[in-house]
PDB file of C-alpha atoms in Angstrom:
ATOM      1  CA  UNK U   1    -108.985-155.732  -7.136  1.00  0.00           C
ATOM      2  CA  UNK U   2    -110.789-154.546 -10.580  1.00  0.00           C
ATOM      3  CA  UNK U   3    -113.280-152.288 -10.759  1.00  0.00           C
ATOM      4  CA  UNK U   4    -116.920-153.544 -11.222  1.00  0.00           C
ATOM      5  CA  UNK U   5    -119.575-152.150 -12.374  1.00  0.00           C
ATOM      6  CA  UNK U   6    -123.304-151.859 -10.906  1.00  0.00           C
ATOM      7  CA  UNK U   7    -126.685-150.577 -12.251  1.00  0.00           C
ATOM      8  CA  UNK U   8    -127.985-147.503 -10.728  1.00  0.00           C
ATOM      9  CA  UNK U   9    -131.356-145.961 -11.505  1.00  0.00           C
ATOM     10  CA  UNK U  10    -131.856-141.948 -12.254  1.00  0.00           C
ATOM     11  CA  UNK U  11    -135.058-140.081 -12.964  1.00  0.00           C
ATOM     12  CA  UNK U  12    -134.631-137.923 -16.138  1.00  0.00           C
ATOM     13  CA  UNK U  13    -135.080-134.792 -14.235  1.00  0.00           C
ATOM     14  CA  UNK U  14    -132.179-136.201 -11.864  1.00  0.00           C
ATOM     15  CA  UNK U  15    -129.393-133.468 -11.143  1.00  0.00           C
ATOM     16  CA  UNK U  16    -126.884-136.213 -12.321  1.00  0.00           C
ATOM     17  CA  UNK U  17    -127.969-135.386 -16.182  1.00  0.00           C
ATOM     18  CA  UNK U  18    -127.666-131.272 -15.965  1.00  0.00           C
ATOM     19  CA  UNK U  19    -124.468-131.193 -17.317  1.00  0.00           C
ATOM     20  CA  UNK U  20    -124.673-133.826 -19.844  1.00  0.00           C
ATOM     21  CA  UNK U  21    -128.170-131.966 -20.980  1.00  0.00           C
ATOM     22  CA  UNK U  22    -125.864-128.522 -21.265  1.00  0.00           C
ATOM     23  CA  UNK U  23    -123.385-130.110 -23.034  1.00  0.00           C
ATOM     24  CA  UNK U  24    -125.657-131.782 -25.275  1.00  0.00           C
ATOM     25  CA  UNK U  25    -127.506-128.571 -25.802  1.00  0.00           C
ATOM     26  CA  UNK U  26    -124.063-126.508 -26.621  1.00  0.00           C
ATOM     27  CA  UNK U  27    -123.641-129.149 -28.885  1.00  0.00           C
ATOM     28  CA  UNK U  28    -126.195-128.858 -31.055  1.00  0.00           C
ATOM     29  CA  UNK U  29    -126.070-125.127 -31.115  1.00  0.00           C
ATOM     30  CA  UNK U  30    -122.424-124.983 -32.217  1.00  0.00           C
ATOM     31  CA  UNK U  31    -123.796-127.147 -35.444  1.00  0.00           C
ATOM     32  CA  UNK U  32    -126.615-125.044 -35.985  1.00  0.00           C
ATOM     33  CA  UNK U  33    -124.377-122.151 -35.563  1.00  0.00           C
ATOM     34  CA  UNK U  34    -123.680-119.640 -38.682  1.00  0.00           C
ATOM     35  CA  UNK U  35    -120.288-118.232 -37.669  1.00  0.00           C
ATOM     36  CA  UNK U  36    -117.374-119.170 -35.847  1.00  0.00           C
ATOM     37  CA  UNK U  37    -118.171-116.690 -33.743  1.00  0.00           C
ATOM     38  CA  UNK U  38    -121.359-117.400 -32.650  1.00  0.00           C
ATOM     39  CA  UNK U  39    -119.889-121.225 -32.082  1.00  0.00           C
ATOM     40  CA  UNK U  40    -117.199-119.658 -29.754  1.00  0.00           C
ATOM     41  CA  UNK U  41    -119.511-117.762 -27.288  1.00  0.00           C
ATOM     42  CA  UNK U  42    -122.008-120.561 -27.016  1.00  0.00           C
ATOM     43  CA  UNK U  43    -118.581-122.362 -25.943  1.00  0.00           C
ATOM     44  CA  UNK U  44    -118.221-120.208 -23.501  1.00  0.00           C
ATOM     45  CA  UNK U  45    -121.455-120.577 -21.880  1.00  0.00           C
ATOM     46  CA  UNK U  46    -121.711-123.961 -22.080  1.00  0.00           C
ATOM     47  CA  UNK U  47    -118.218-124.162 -20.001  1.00  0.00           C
ATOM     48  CA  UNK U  48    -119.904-121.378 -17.178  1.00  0.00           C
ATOM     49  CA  UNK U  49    -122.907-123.624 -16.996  1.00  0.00           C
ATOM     50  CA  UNK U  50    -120.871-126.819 -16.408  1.00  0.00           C
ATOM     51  CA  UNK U  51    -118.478-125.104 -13.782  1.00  0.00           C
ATOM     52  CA  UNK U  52    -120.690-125.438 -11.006  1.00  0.00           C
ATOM     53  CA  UNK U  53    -121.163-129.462 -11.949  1.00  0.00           C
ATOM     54  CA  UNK U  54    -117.484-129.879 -12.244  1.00  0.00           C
ATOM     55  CA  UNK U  55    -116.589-132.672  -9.542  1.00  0.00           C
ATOM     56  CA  UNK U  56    -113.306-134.548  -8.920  1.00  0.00           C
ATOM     57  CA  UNK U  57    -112.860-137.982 -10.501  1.00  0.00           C
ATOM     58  CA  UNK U  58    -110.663-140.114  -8.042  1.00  0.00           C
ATOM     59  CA  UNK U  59    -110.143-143.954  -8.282  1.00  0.00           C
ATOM     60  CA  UNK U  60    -110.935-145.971  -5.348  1.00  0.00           C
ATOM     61  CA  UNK U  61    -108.903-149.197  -6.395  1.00  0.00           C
ATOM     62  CA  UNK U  62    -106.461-150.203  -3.268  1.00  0.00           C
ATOM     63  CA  UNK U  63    -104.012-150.622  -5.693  1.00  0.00           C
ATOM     64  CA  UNK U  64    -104.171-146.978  -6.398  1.00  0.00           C
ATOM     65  CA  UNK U  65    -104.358-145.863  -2.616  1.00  0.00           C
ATOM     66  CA  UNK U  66    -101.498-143.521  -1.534  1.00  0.00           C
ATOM     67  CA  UNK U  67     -99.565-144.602   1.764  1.00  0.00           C
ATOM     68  CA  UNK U  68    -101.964-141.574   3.561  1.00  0.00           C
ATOM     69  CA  UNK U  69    -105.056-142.931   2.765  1.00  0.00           C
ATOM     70  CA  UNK U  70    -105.835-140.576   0.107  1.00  0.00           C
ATOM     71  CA  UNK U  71    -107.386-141.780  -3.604  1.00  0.00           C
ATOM     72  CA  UNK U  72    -105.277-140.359  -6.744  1.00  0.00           C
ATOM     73  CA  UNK U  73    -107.211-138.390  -8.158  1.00  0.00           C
ATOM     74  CA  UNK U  74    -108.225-137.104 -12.171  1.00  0.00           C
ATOM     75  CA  UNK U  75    -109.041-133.388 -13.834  1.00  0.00           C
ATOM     76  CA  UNK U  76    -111.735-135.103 -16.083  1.00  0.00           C
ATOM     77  CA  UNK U  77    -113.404-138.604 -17.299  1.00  0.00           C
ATOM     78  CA  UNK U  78    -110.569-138.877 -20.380  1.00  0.00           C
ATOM     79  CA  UNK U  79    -107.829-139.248 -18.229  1.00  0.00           C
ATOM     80  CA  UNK U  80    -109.355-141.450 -15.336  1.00  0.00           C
ATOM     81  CA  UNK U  81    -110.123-143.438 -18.902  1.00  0.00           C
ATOM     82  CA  UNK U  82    -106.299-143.325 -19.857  1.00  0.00           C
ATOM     83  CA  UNK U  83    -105.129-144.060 -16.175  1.00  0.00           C
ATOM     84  CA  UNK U  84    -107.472-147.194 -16.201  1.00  0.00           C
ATOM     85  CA  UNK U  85    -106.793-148.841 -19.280  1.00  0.00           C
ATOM     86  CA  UNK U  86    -102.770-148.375 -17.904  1.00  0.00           C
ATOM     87  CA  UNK U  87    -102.759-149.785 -14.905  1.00  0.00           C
ATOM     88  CA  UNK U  88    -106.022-151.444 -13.930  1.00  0.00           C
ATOM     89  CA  UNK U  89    -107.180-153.207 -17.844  1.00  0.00           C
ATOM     90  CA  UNK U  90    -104.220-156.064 -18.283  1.00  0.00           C
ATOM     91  CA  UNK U  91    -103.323-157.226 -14.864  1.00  0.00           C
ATOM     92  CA  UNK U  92    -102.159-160.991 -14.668  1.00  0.00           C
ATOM     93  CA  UNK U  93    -103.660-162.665 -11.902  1.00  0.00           C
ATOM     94  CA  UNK U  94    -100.845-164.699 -10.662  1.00  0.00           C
ATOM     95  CA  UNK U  95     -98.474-162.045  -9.907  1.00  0.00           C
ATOM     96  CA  UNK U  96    -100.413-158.903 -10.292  1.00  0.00           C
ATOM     97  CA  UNK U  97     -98.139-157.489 -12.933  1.00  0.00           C
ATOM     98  CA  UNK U  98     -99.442-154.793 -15.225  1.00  0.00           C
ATOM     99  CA  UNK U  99     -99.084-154.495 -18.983  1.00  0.00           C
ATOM    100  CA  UNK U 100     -99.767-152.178 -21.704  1.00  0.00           C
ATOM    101  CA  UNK U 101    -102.298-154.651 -23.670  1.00  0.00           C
ATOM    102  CA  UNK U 102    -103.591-158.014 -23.899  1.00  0.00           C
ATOM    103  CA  UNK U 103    -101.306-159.140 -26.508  1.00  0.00           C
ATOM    104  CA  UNK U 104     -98.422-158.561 -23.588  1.00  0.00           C
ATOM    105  CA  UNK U 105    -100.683-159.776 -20.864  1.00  0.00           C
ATOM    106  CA  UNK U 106    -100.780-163.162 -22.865  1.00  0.00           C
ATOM    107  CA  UNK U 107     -97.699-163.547 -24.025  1.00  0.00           C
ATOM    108  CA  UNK U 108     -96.280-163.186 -20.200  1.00  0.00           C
ATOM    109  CA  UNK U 109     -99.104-165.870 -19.090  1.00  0.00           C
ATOM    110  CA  UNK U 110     -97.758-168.256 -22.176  1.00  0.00           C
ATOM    111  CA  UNK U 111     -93.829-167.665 -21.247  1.00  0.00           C
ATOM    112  CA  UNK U 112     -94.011-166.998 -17.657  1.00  0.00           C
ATOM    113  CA  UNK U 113     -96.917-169.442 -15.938  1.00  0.00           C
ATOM    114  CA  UNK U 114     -98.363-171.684 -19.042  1.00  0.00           C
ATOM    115  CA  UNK U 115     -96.863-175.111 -17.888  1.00  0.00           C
ATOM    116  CA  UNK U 116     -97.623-176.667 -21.301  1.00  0.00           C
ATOM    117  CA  UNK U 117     -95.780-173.879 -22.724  1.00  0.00           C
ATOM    118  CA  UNK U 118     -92.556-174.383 -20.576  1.00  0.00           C
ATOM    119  CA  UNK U 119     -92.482-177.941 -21.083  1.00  0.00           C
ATOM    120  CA  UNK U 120     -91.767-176.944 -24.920  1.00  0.00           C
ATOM    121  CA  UNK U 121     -89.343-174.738 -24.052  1.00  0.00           C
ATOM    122  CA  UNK U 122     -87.509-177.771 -22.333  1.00  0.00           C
ATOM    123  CA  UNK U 123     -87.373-180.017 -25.384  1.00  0.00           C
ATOM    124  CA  UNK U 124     -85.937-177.391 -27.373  1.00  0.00           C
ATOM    125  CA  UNK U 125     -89.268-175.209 -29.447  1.00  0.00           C
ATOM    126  CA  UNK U 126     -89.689-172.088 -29.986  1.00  0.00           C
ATOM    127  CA  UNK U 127     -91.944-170.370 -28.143  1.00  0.00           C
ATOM    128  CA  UNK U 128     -90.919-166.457 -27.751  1.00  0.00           C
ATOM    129  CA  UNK U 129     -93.368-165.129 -30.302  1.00  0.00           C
ATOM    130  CA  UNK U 130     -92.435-161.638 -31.992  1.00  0.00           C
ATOM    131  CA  UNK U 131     -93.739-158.094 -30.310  1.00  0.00           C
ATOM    132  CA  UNK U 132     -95.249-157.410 -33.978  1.00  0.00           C
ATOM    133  CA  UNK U 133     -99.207-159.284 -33.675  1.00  0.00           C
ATOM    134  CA  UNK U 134     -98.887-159.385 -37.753  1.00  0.00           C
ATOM    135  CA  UNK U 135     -95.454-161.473 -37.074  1.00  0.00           C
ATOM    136  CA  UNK U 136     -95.962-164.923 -36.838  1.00  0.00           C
ATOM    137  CA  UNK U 137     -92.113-165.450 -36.013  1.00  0.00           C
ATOM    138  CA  UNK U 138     -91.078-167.558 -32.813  1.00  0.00           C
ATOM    139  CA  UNK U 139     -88.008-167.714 -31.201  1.00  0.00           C
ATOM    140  CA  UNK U 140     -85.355-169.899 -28.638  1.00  0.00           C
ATOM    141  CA  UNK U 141     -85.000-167.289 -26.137  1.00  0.00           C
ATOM    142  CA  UNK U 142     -85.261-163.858 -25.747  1.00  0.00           C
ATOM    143  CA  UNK U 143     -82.309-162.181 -27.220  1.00  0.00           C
ATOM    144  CA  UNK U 144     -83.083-163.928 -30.529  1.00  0.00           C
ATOM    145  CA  UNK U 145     -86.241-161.839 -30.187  1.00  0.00           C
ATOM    146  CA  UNK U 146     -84.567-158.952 -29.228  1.00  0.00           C
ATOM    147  CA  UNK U 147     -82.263-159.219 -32.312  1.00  0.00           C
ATOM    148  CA  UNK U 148     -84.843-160.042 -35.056  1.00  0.00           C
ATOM    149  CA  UNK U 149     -87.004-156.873 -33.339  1.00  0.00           C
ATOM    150  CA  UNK U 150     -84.100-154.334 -33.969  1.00  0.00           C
ATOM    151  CA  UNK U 151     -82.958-155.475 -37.255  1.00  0.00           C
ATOM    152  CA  UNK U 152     -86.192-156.569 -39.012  1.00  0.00           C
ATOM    153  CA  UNK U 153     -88.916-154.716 -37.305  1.00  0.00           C
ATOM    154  CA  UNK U 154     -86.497-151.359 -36.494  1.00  0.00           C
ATOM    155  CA  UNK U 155     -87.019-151.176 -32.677  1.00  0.00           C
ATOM    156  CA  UNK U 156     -84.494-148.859 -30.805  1.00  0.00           C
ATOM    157  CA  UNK U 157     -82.010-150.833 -28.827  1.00  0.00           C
ATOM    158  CA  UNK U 158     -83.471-148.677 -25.644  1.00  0.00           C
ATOM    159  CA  UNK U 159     -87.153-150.337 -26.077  1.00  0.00           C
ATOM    160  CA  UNK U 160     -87.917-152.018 -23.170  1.00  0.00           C
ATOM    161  CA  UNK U 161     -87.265-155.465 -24.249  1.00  0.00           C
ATOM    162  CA  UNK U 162     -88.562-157.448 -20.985  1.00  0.00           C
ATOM    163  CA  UNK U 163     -92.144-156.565 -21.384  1.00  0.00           C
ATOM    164  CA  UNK U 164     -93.237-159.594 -21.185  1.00  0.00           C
ATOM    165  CA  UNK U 165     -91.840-160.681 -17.818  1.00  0.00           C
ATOM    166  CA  UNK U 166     -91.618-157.484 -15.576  1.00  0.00           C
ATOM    167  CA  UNK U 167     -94.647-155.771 -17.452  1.00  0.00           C
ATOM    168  CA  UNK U 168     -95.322-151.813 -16.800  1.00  0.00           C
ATOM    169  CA  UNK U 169     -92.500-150.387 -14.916  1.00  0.00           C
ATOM    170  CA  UNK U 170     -94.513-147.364 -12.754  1.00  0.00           C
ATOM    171  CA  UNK U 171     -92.940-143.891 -12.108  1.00  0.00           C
ATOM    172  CA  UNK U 172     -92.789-144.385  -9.059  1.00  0.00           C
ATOM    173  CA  UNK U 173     -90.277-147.687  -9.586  1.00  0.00           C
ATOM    174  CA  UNK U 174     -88.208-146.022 -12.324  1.00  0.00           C
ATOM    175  CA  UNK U 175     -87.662-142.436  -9.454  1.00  0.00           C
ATOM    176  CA  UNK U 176     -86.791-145.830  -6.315  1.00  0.00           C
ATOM    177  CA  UNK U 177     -84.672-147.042  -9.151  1.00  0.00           C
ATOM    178  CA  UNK U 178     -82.641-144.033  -9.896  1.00  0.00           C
ATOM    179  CA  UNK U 179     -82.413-143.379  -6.068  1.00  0.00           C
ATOM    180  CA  UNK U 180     -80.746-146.322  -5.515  1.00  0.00           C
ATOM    181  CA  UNK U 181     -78.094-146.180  -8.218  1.00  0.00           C
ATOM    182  CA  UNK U 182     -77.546-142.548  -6.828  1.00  0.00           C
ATOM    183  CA  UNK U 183     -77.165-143.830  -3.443  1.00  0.00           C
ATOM    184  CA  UNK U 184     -74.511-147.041  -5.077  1.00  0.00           C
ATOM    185  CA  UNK U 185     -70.857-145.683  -4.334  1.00  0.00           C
ATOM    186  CA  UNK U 186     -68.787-144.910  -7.344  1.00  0.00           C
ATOM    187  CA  UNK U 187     -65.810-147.215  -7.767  1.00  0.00           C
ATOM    188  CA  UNK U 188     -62.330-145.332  -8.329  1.00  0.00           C
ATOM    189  CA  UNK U 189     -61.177-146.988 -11.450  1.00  0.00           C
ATOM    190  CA  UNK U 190     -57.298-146.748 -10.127  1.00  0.00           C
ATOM    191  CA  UNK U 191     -58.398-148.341  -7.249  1.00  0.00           C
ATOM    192  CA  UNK U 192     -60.194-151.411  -9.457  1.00  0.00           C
ATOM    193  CA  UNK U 193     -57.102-151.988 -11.458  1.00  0.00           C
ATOM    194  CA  UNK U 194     -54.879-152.176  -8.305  1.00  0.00           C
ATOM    195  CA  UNK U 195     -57.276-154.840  -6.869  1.00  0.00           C
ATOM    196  CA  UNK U 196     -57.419-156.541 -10.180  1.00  0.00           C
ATOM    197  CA  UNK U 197     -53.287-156.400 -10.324  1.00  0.00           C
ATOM    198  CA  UNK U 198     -53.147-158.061  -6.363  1.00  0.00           C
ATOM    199  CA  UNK U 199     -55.895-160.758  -6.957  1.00  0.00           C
ATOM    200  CA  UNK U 200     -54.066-161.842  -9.994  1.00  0.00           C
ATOM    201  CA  UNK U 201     -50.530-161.935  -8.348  1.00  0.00           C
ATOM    202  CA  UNK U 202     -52.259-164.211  -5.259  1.00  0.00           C
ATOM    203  CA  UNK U 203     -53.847-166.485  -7.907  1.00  0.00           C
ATOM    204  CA  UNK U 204     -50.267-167.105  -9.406  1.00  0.00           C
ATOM    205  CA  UNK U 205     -48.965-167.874  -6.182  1.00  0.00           C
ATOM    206  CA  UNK U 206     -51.568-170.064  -5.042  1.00  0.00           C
ATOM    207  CA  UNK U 207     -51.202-171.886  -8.728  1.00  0.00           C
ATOM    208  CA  UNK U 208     -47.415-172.116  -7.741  1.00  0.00           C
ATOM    209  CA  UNK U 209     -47.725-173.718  -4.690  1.00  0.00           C
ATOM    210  CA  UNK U 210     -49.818-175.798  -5.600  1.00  0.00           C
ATOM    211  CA  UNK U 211     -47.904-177.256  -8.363  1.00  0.00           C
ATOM    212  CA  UNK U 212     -44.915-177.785  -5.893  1.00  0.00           C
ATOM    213  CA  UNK U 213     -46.492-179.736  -4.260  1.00  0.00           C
ATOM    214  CA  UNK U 214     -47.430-182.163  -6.855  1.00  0.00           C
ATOM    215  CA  UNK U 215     -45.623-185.522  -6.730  1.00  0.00           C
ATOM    216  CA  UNK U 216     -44.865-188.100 -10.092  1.00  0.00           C
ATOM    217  CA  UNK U 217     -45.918-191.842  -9.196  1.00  0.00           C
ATOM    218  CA  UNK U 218     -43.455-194.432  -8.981  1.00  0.00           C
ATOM    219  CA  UNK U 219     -45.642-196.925 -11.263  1.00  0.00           C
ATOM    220  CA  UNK U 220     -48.453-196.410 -13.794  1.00  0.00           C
ATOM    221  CA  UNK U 221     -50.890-198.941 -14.258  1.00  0.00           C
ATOM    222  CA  UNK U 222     -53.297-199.186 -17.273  1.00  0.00           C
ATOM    223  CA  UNK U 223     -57.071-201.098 -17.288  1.00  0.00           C
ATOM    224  CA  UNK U 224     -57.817-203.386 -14.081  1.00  0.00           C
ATOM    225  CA  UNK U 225     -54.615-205.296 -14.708  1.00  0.00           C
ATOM    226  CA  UNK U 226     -52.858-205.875 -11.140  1.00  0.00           C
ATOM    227  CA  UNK U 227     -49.534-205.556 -12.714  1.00  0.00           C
ATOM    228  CA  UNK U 228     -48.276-202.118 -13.237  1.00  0.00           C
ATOM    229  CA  UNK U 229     -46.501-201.171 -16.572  1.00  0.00           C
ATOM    230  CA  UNK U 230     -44.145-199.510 -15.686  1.00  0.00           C
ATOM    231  CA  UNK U 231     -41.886-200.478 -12.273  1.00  0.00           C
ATOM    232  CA  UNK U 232     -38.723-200.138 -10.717  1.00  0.00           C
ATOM    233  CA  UNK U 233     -35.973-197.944 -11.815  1.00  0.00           C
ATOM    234  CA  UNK U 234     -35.775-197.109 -15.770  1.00  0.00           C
ATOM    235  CA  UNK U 235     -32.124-197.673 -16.587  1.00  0.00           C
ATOM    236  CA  UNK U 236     -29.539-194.576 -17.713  1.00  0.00           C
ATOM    237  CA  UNK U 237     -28.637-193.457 -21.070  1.00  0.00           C
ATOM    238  CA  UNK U 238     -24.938-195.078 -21.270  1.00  0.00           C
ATOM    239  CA  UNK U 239     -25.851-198.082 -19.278  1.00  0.00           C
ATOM    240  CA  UNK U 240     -26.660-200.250 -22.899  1.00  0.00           C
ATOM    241  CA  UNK U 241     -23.276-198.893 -24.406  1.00  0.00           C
ATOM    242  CA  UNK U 242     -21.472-199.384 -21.366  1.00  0.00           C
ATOM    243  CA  UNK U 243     -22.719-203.100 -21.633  1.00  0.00           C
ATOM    244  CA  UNK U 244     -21.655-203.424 -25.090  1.00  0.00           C
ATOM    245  CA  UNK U 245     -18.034-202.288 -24.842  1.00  0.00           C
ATOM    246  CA  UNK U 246     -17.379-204.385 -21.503  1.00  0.00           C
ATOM    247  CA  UNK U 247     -18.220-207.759 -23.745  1.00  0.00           C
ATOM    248  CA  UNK U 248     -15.951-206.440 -26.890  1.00  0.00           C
ATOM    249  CA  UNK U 249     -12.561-206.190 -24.200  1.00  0.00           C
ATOM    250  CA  UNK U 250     -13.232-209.824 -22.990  1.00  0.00           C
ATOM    251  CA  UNK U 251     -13.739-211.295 -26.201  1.00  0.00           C
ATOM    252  CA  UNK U 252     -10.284-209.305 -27.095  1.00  0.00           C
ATOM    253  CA  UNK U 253      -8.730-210.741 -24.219  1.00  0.00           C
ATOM    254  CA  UNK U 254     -10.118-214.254 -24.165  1.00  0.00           C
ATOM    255  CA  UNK U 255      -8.458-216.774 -27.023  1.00  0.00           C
ATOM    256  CA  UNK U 256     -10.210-219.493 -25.948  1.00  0.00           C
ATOM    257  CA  UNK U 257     -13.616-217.459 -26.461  1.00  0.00           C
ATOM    258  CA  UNK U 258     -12.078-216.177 -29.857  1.00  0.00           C
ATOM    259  CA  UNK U 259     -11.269-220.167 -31.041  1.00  0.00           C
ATOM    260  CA  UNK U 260     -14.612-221.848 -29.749  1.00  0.00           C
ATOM    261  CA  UNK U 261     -16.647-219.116 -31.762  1.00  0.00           C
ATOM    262  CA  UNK U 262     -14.049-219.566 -34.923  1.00  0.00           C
ATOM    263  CA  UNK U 263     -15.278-223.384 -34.563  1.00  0.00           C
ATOM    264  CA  UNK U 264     -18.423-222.548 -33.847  1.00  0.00           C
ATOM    265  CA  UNK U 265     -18.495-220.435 -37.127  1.00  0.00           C
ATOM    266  CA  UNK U 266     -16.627-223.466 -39.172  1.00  0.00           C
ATOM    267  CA  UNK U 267     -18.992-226.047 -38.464  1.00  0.00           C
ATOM    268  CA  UNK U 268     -21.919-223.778 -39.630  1.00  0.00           C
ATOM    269  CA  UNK U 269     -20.156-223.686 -42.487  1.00  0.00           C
ATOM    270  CA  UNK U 270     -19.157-227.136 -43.007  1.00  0.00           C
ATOM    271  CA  UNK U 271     -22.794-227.980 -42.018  1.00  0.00           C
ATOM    272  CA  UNK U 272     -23.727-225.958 -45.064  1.00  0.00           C
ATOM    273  CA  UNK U 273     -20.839-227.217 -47.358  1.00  0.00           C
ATOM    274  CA  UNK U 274     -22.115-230.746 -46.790  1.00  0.00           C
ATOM    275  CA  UNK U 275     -25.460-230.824 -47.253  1.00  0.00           C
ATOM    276  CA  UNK U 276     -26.535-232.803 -50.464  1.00  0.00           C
ATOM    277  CA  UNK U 277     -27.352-230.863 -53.436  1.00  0.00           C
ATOM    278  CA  UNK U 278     -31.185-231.495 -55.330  1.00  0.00           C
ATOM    279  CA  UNK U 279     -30.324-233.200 -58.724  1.00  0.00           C
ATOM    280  CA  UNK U 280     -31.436-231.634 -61.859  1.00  0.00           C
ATOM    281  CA  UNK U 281     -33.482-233.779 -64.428  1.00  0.00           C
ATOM    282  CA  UNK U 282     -32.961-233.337 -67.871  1.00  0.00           C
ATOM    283  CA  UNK U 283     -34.216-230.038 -69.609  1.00  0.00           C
ATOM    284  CA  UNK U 284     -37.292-230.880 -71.441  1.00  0.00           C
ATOM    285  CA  UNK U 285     -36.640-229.898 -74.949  1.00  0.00           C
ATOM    286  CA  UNK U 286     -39.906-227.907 -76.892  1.00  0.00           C
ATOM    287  CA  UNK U 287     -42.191-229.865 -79.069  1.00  0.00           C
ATOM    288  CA  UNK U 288     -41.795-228.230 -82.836  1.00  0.00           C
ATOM    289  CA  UNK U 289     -44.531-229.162 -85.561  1.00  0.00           C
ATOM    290  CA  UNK U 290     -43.018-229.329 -88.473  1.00  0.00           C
ATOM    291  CA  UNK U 291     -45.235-228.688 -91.007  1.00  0.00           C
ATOM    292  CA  UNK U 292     -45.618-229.970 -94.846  1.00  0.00           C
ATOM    293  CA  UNK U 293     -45.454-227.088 -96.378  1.00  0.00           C
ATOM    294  CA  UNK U 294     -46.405-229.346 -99.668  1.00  0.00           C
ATOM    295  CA  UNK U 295     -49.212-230.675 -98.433  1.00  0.00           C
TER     296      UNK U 295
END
C-alpha cells in the first residue's frame, strides 16, 4: 500500500507552523549575523526553541508494521525521506518487489513480466539492457551482462548482479540469510571424498553387470528388407585352405582326372591352332610427286 497524500487546511497562527516560523527566523539571523559567533548562539536558541516541538516521525505503511503492532519509527523528516524513497518509491506491482530506482523497477517489469519482451527473448534478441542508463548495450542473458559490467564499466565482481529480478534485499533477509547458513551443517571433507570413492566403485559395478549381461544377435538385418544379412554360422579360418588341399591329393591320385583335363587343355589348344587366320591385303605403297624441277 503507498502512501497518499491529502490536503489539510491550517490557520497561519496554527501551532503546526511554530517551529517552521523559529527556524525560519534563526535562519535569517544567522545571514544577517556579523560573526561566527553570534551565528553559533542564535543556533543554539533556535535548537531550545524547537525542542519542545520535536515529535516522532513513524511510518504507518503495513508494509513497514513490526510483528507487535508497532510503526518503525524516524529521528527527523530527512531520514523518513531516505527510508521512503528505499523501500516504499519503486515497488513493482505484480510481486511487490522493491528496487533502488526506476531505471531497476523497469528493467525487472521488461525482463521479468513484459510478455512482448519474453517473446523476444524466445526467438533469440537481446533484451538484457546494461546497468549504465548512458549504455545503450543489450545482451542474451545475464552473465553476458554481468561480464561486459565488470570489464567495461569496472563493477566489483561482489555487486549485486540480480537486481533486476530479486530487487532490494532488506536487512532483515540478509541477518535470516546468514542464520540459516549458520544453522547448515558443515560437511567433513574426509568424509565427502570417502562417499565420492564408494559411489564411484558402485557405479563401476553396476556398469559391469550390466555389460555381462549384454548378448550379440545371431543375425543383423539392414533397411526393411525381410532377409537378414548376415545368417547362420560364419565359417573358420582354415576351413577355405583345408578345402583347397583336399582337391590337390585327389587330382594327385586320380589319372583319369589328370588325362581328361590334359585333353581338355589340348583341344583348347587345337581349337586355337585351327582357327583361320585374317588375310593381309597388299601394303599400299605412298603416293610421291615427283616434281620438274625444270619447269
Amino acid at each position: 500500500m503507498l502512501y497518499t497524500p491529502t490536503k489539510v487546511i491550517y490557520k497561519p497562527s496554527d501551532s503546526f507552523f511554530d517551529e517552521g516560523n523559529i527556524a525560519l527566523r534563526a535562519y535569517w539571523l544567522q545571514r544577517d549575523s556579523v560573526d561566527e559567533h553570534s551565528a553559533e548562539l542564535i543556533r543554539e536558541e533556535a535548537a531550545r526553541l524547537t525542542k519542545d516541538y520535536t515529535r516522532t516521525i513513524s511510518c504507518e505503511l503495513s508494509a513497514c508494521r513490526q510483528p507487535a503492532g508497532t510503526v518503525l519509527a524516524f529521528p527527523s523528516i530527512a531520514a523518513y525521506e531516505a527510508h521512503y524513497e528505499a523501500r516504499h518509491r519503486n515497488v513493482c506491482t505484480e510481486c511487490q518487489r522493491v528496487f533502488p530506482s526506476f531505471f531497476f523497477l523497469q528493467l525487472h517489469i521488461d525482463e521479468i513480466h513484459n510478455v512482448i519482451m519474453l517473446m523476444q527473448k524466445e526467438r533469440g534478441e537481446k533484451i538484457y539492457r546494461c546497468y549504465v542508463e548512458t549504455c545503450t548495450k543489450h545482451f542474451m542473458s545475464p552473465k553476458m551482462r554481468r561480464l561486459h559490467l565488470i570489464d567495461k564499466h569496472k563493477y566489483p565482481r561482489t555487486y549485486p548482479f540480480a537486481l533486476p529480478l530479486e530487487g532490494n534485499v532488506s536487512f532483515e533477509d540478509q541477518r535470516a540469510n546468514r542464520r540459516h547458513r549458520a544453522r547448515a551443517p558443515m560437511t567433513d571433507p574426509l568424509s565427502a571424498r570417502a562417499r565420492k570413492s564408494t559411489d564411484s566403485a558402485m557405479d563401476v559395478d553396476q556398469l559391469a553387470s550390466q555389460m555381462s549381461r549384454l548378448t550379440i544377435p545371431q543375425s543383423i538385418s539392414f533397411g526393411h528388407e525381410t532377409r537378414p544379412g548376415f545368417s547362420g554360422k560364419r565359417p573358420k579360418f582354415g576351413s577355405v585352405f583345408q578345402k583347397e588341399k583336399d582337391l590337390a591329393e585327389a587330382a594327385s591320385t586320380s589319372p583319369t582326372m589328370i588325362r581328361e583335363e590334359n585333353d581338355l587343355v589340348g583341344l583348347t589348344l587345337g581349337a586355337e591352332s585351327t582357327r583361320p587366320r585374317r588375310k593381309r591385303g597388299p601394303k599400299k605403297k605412298k603416293a610421291v610427286m615427283e616434281v620438274d624441277m625444270d619447269s
